[in-house]
Amino acid sequence: MRRTDTEERILGTAVGLFHRHGLRGVGVDRVFADSGVAKSTLCAHFRSRGGLIAAYLRRTDESWMGRLRAAAEAAGPGPAEQVVGLFDALLASFDCHGFFGCPFVSAAVEAELDWKAHAATVAHIRRRQEWLTGLAGAAGAAEPAVLAAHLGLLIDGALVCGRLLQDRAVVDAVKSSARAAVVAHTAHNTATAA
């Protein structure tokens, strides 16, 4: 579905505000004031604040997954290289604007269990873990889901720690941990080949 220019302006404004200030830190009054549209226009396009938040999280999911995939592909053709290379997306994010933390972790902390934001967050994590599991399997992991869980924890930990410390070294450390995890989870292939 193609969005109108007005919807894009509202959503673009909301993305920036929610990312910097969190879901509870931004009201619809701030979104419509910063986007330059009338409150009635905002409501006509998104129906409710919950609908706007869900749209923000869907947009963030698409963008973040795209950046993870691009970083993985840029690391080289080998799946093991790609598993480690995906962490370059975190480095690029930090180098671009510092760490504001993970919008999905923030949403999970702020959202009630019955909020659309919670459902969007769970959907993102499942989608990310499914992709990581496929990548781990292609890299030769004996238990791809276990390696994927390890990688997911590294990603989430880097984003949370990066937010707290504002230190690029956090991502360098998790990238090294990811490399070690890949070696540990694919060691059976090396032993079998020998």
XYZ file of C-alpha atoms in Angstrom:
194
model
C 0.000 0.000 0.000
C 1.425 3.365 -1.048
C 1.398 6.027 1.617
C 0.523 9.636 0.884
C 3.085 12.399 1.358
C 1.203 13.506 4.483
C 1.300 10.002 5.963
C 5.017 9.791 5.202
C 5.654 13.163 6.867
C 3.700 12.154 9.973
C 5.367 8.733 10.168
C 8.848 10.171 9.496
C 8.361 12.665 12.309
C 7.050 9.968 14.656
C 9.986 7.677 13.844
C 12.508 10.346 14.856
C 10.635 11.362 17.995
C 9.853 7.853 19.254
C 13.408 6.727 18.560
C 14.916 9.617 20.536
C 12.372 9.956 23.338
C 10.604 6.598 23.651
C 6.960 5.726 23.236
C 5.778 7.250 26.486
C 7.922 10.352 26.036
C 6.046 11.533 22.927
C 2.400 12.438 22.702
C 0.355 12.928 19.564
C 0.388 16.695 20.184
C 4.173 16.678 19.733
C 3.925 14.552 16.582
C 1.370 16.769 14.911
C 3.185 19.955 15.967
C 6.561 18.719 14.673
C 5.109 17.279 11.457
C 3.166 20.462 10.699
C -0.173 18.711 10.207
C -3.447 19.211 11.999
C -4.369 16.766 14.723
C -7.444 15.737 12.741
C -5.204 14.917 9.755
C -2.949 12.759 11.929
C -5.979 10.933 13.332
C -7.479 10.448 9.869
C -4.320 8.661 8.721
C -3.487 6.624 11.841
C -6.810 6.436 13.748
C -5.097 6.266 17.147
C -1.792 6.747 18.919
C -1.530 2.949 19.101
C -1.905 2.737 15.330
C 0.848 5.328 14.866
C 3.158 3.448 17.246
C 2.476 0.152 15.447
C 3.267 1.823 12.093
C 6.490 3.234 13.580
C 7.559 -0.215 14.791
C 6.716 -1.844 11.441
C 8.778 0.821 9.643
C 11.633 0.320 12.098
C 11.461 -3.465 11.649
C 11.734 -3.148 7.864
C 14.588 -0.664 8.104
C 16.560 -2.533 10.763
C 16.189 -5.932 9.116
C 17.304 -4.357 5.840
C 20.397 -2.913 7.504
C 21.263 -6.227 9.178
C 20.898 -8.097 5.881
C 22.935 -5.504 3.959
C 25.750 -5.652 6.525
C 25.733 -9.459 6.404
C 25.870 -9.520 2.603
C 28.640 -6.903 2.522
C 30.803 -9.144 4.731
C 31.263 -11.682 1.949
C 29.639 -14.671 0.306
C 30.228 -17.160 3.132
C 27.418 -17.560 5.694
C 29.906 -17.655 8.599
C 31.353 -14.327 7.404
C 27.848 -12.950 7.115
C 26.930 -13.972 10.672
C 29.856 -11.946 12.003
C 29.431 -9.174 9.438
C 25.844 -8.430 10.430
C 27.229 -6.719 13.532
C 28.634 -4.026 11.249
C 25.067 -2.711 11.062
C 25.365 -1.860 14.758
C 28.694 -0.125 14.155
C 27.224 1.878 11.275
C 24.263 2.861 13.433
C 26.527 4.018 16.239
C 28.838 5.916 13.873
C 25.847 7.651 12.305
C 24.163 9.015 15.414
C 25.324 7.247 18.553
C 23.148 4.706 20.324
C 19.624 5.614 21.291
C 19.124 1.977 22.184
C 16.940 -0.598 20.526
C 13.448 0.665 19.721
C 12.101 -2.843 20.214
C 13.664 -3.279 23.653
C 12.331 0.164 24.576
C 8.872 -0.719 23.286
C 8.904 -4.004 25.193
C 9.754 -2.171 28.393
C 7.195 0.605 27.853
C 4.297 -1.313 26.302
C 1.552 -3.126 28.125
C 1.187 -6.751 27.050
C -2.042 -5.980 25.182
C -0.639 -2.972 23.269
C -0.148 -3.178 19.520
C 3.427 -2.097 20.268
C 4.056 -5.284 22.228
C 2.734 -7.448 19.392
C 4.883 -5.551 16.855
C 7.944 -6.059 19.057
C 7.341 -9.796 19.382
C 6.814 -10.042 15.609
C 10.147 -8.278 15.010
C 12.059 -10.588 17.351
C 10.510 -13.688 15.771
C 11.306 -12.424 12.282
C 14.888 -11.570 13.248
C 15.420 -14.916 14.971
C 14.016 -16.815 11.998
C 16.496 -15.031 9.719
C 19.378 -15.621 12.152
C 18.447 -19.309 12.405
C 18.566 -19.659 8.625
C 21.915 -17.892 8.484
C 23.288 -20.051 11.317
C 22.137 -23.194 9.532
C 23.799 -22.065 6.292
C 26.998 -21.416 8.269
C 26.970 -25.069 9.373
C 25.837 -24.749 12.983
C 24.956 -28.105 14.528
C 22.004 -26.425 16.268
C 21.117 -23.322 14.244
C 18.405 -22.135 16.653
C 20.866 -22.230 19.557
C 23.437 -20.154 17.665
C 20.661 -17.801 16.537
C 19.539 -17.336 20.158
C 23.141 -16.555 21.121
C 23.413 -14.009 18.294
C 20.090 -12.412 19.228
C 21.285 -11.951 22.795
C 24.508 -10.388 21.516
C 22.586 -7.946 19.317
C 20.177 -6.962 22.095
C 22.972 -6.739 24.675
C 25.071 -4.535 22.397
C 22.180 -2.164 21.803
C 21.324 -1.905 25.499
C 24.957 -1.581 26.661
C 25.734 0.772 23.804
C 22.862 2.993 24.925
C 24.148 3.063 28.489
C 27.846 3.527 27.740
C 27.770 5.309 24.347
C 30.926 3.388 23.497
C 31.631 1.857 20.083
C 33.870 -0.727 21.776
C 30.716 -2.525 22.967
C 29.940 -3.541 19.390
C 33.543 -4.513 18.715
C 33.342 -6.830 21.740
C 30.085 -8.478 20.668
C 31.386 -8.905 17.137
C 34.351 -10.834 18.584
C 31.927 -12.874 20.684
C 29.858 -13.618 17.578
C 32.979 -14.831 15.764
C 33.799 -17.143 18.700
C 30.199 -18.386 18.810
C 30.263 -19.259 15.126
C 33.500 -21.210 15.589
C 32.127 -23.040 18.641
C 28.805 -23.896 16.964
C 30.390 -25.069 13.712
C 33.335 -26.948 15.255
C 31.639 -30.284 14.469
C 32.030 -29.543 10.750
C 35.765 -29.005 11.152
C 36.132 -32.197 13.211
C 34.054 -34.195 10.714
C 36.084 -32.919 7.761
C 39.411 -33.796 9.446
